[in-house]
């Protein structure tokens, strides 16, 4: 099929144009650059970090202050190089964030499109499930599930995905409903198009930008949540992550010794990555919703849902922090 | 193509009802009767006008003839075959012989498609055309609607409303349909381009011998371009037939009022303008008898209770009024 190749080419051109649009957007460019830097850091951590924090033989004295050999000193509890831990921590944070974000994007949009496009009983069942899952308090359930199934990242990602797809699928569904009733879909139907064609040619491209935007914002939210879990000691205990660095710093009493850098470093890591993904997401949102579309139902709806989602994430962060200190 | 049937599209006793939200849980389900007992024949190659005020069911009828809406009762025959009885595959084949031009060209063109993709879409869906064939056909079509090859890779938002409607026309005609529904094809456009678009449609009809169902509010336009016509009121056909005969000798009070409204613009005309009083009744609970009776200047007592059937008063001229026949 020649047209398939052609379609792919067009798709490529269009996504290229989209990336260029983000680049032109000031906030979007900042987000893109920082995300890119973080990805590079994660991929090349081995070469960037001066020490391998996973290597027990490279551990030195505990609680050293910053110096030229140890840029951010060493950790109070284990004597690992804090700067190297910071670099390696990017891996966990970013991969959990991005993998979960992508999985949610796929699951949320597939279920959203199914509900919106197929309608009827599928729609009803899916939307009831969403209604129920959205009111379930996520954090306690996460704690229970990780306690049962172990603290591996696989379990954590699965839990995040399980409780993360609902808002996206709702947003996608409402957009699909709009597209489904549009004149151009009717025109395609009149030209003899089947359901599959309309789905892949009109509906999915019509929601793809929404999904991209939501994914960027979800990544940010998930990275916060992951840091929170690790801080609580619910992350993978053998992995080095920013949340765990914070937890270790606190349990080791870095504030007591005045080692503020061991807290600030992972804090900046978390902040930077969340900040970058948020910028990216908000930039895409602004590109997608020029003033004209501000009032559309779908826009208002995903606006609200996003606020609600972030609020929930921040709320669970607070819960984690108060819970964490209460444990001490 | 078979040219056996003189009648291309025929509806008999066509009713389309839309369910209305119930006000109470156990109340009887209510229906909005958008089209009731519409029986119309559209001849091959003609331009058939459909006139009536907003909400009287013109688009509903047109969509039912295209199979976009399922009738609640009655039949739609296309080239002699009942379109709602056909198996899906055959119906899809048949659909390629029908097309529609929408009122708002902006919403009928996917903003993410280039002009080439838009016009070639019916070809892609049908399959069996190579890319170069597609391109050749699209360019030829584009030129015949007055655009150029240079526009091929631009997006619909780059064009004016009139140009967008040209793109929509090119797209609708690329598969050489036999039946084209034009649902108020100019009413969303600037007055200055109305004539251009209408002329384009007429040219294309001459070239390709297409049958048009032309929906319009504008009686002057209908008078100019339509061979036969139907006038609808609240979901029912009140007068139907040869348009020359109807304009020369309007019989139904509603038709008279409509035509007098157009003709009274003409200063030389000595006809008095008939103005209608009252509001259109609701299509949810239409009057049992003549649906026009509440506004009819010639209404009598039993109009409200006794229905009038369409009757032929002269060859190809039907009226649904008991006192005009
Ligand atoms: N999908 C639908 N669901 C419920 N009611 C509908 C639907 N489509 C149309 N209607 C109603 O059916 C009636 C006829 O609508 P239709 O669109 O056919 O009118 P029209 O003659 O085309 O009007 P206009 O000139 O404004 O386009 C209207 O009262 C409308 O509200
Ligand atoms: Mg209409």
mmCIF file with all atom_site columns, N, CA, C and O and ligand atoms in Angstrom, chain B residues 58-59 103 183-184 215, ligand 2:
data_model
loop_
_atom_site.group_PDB
_atom_site.id
_atom_site.type_symbol
_atom_site.label_atom_id
_atom_site.label_alt_id
_atom_site.label_comp_id
_atom_site.label_asym_id
_atom_site.label_entity_id
_atom_site.label_seq_id
_atom_site.pdbx_PDB_ins_code
_atom_site.Cartn_x
_atom_site.Cartn_y
_atom_site.Cartn_z
_atom_site.occupancy
_atom_site.B_iso_or_equiv
_atom_site.pdbx_formal_charge
_atom_site.auth_seq_id
_atom_site.auth_comp_id
_atom_site.auth_asym_id
_atom_site.auth_atom_id
_atom_site.pdbx_PDB_model_num
ATOM   1  N  N   . UNK B 1 58  ? -36.075 19.748 6.848  1.00 0.00 ? 58  UNK B N   1
ATOM   2  C  CA  . UNK B 1 58  ? -35.444 19.608 5.533  1.00 0.00 ? 58  UNK B CA  1
ATOM   3  C  C   . UNK B 1 58  ? -34.173 18.757 5.617  1.00 0.00 ? 58  UNK B C   1
ATOM   4  O  O   . UNK B 1 58  ? -34.008 17.798 4.858  1.00 0.00 ? 58  UNK B O   1
ATOM   5  N  N   . UNK B 1 59  ? -33.300 19.126 6.550  1.00 0.00 ? 59  UNK B N   1
ATOM   6  C  CA  . UNK B 1 59  ? -32.052 18.358 6.677  1.00 0.00 ? 59  UNK B CA  1
ATOM   7  C  C   . UNK B 1 59  ? -32.342 16.930 7.103  1.00 0.00 ? 59  UNK B C   1
ATOM   8  O  O   . UNK B 1 59  ? -31.683 15.993 6.658  1.00 0.00 ? 59  UNK B O   1
ATOM   9  N  N   . UNK B 1 103 ? -23.716 22.705 4.985  1.00 0.00 ? 103 UNK B N   1
ATOM   10 C  CA  . UNK B 1 103 ? -23.976 24.133 5.082  1.00 0.00 ? 103 UNK B CA  1
ATOM   11 C  C   . UNK B 1 103 ? -22.703 24.909 5.411  1.00 0.00 ? 103 UNK B C   1
ATOM   12 O  O   . UNK B 1 103 ? -22.381 25.901 4.789  1.00 0.00 ? 103 UNK B O   1
ATOM   13 N  N   . UNK B 1 183 ? -27.125 20.964 1.159  1.00 0.00 ? 183 UNK B N   1
ATOM   14 C  CA  . UNK B 1 183 ? -27.893 21.447 2.307  1.00 0.00 ? 183 UNK B CA  1
ATOM   15 C  C   . UNK B 1 183 ? -27.516 22.895 2.585  1.00 0.00 ? 183 UNK B C   1
ATOM   16 O  O   . UNK B 1 183 ? -26.530 23.165 3.251  1.00 0.00 ? 183 UNK B O   1
ATOM   17 N  N   . UNK B 1 184 ? -28.295 23.793 2.074  1.00 0.00 ? 184 UNK B N   1
ATOM   18 C  CA  . UNK B 1 184 ? -28.037 25.228 2.201  1.00 0.00 ? 184 UNK B CA  1
ATOM   19 C  C   . UNK B 1 184 ? -26.574 25.531 1.911  1.00 0.00 ? 184 UNK B C   1
ATOM   20 O  O   . UNK B 1 184 ? -25.859 26.027 2.778  1.00 0.00 ? 184 UNK B O   1
ATOM   21 N  N   . UNK B 1 215 ? -31.449 22.234 -0.843 1.00 0.00 ? 215 UNK B N   1
ATOM   22 C  CA  . UNK B 1 215 ? -32.205 22.759 0.289  1.00 0.00 ? 215 UNK B CA  1
ATOM   23 C  C   . UNK B 1 215 ? -31.901 24.239 0.434  1.00 0.00 ? 215 UNK B C   1
ATOM   24 O  O   . UNK B 1 215 ? -30.743 24.642 0.367  1.00 0.00 ? 215 UNK B O   1
HETATM 25 MG MG1 . LIG C 2 .   ? -30.846 22.083 8.039  1.00 0.00 ? 2   LIG C MG1 1
#
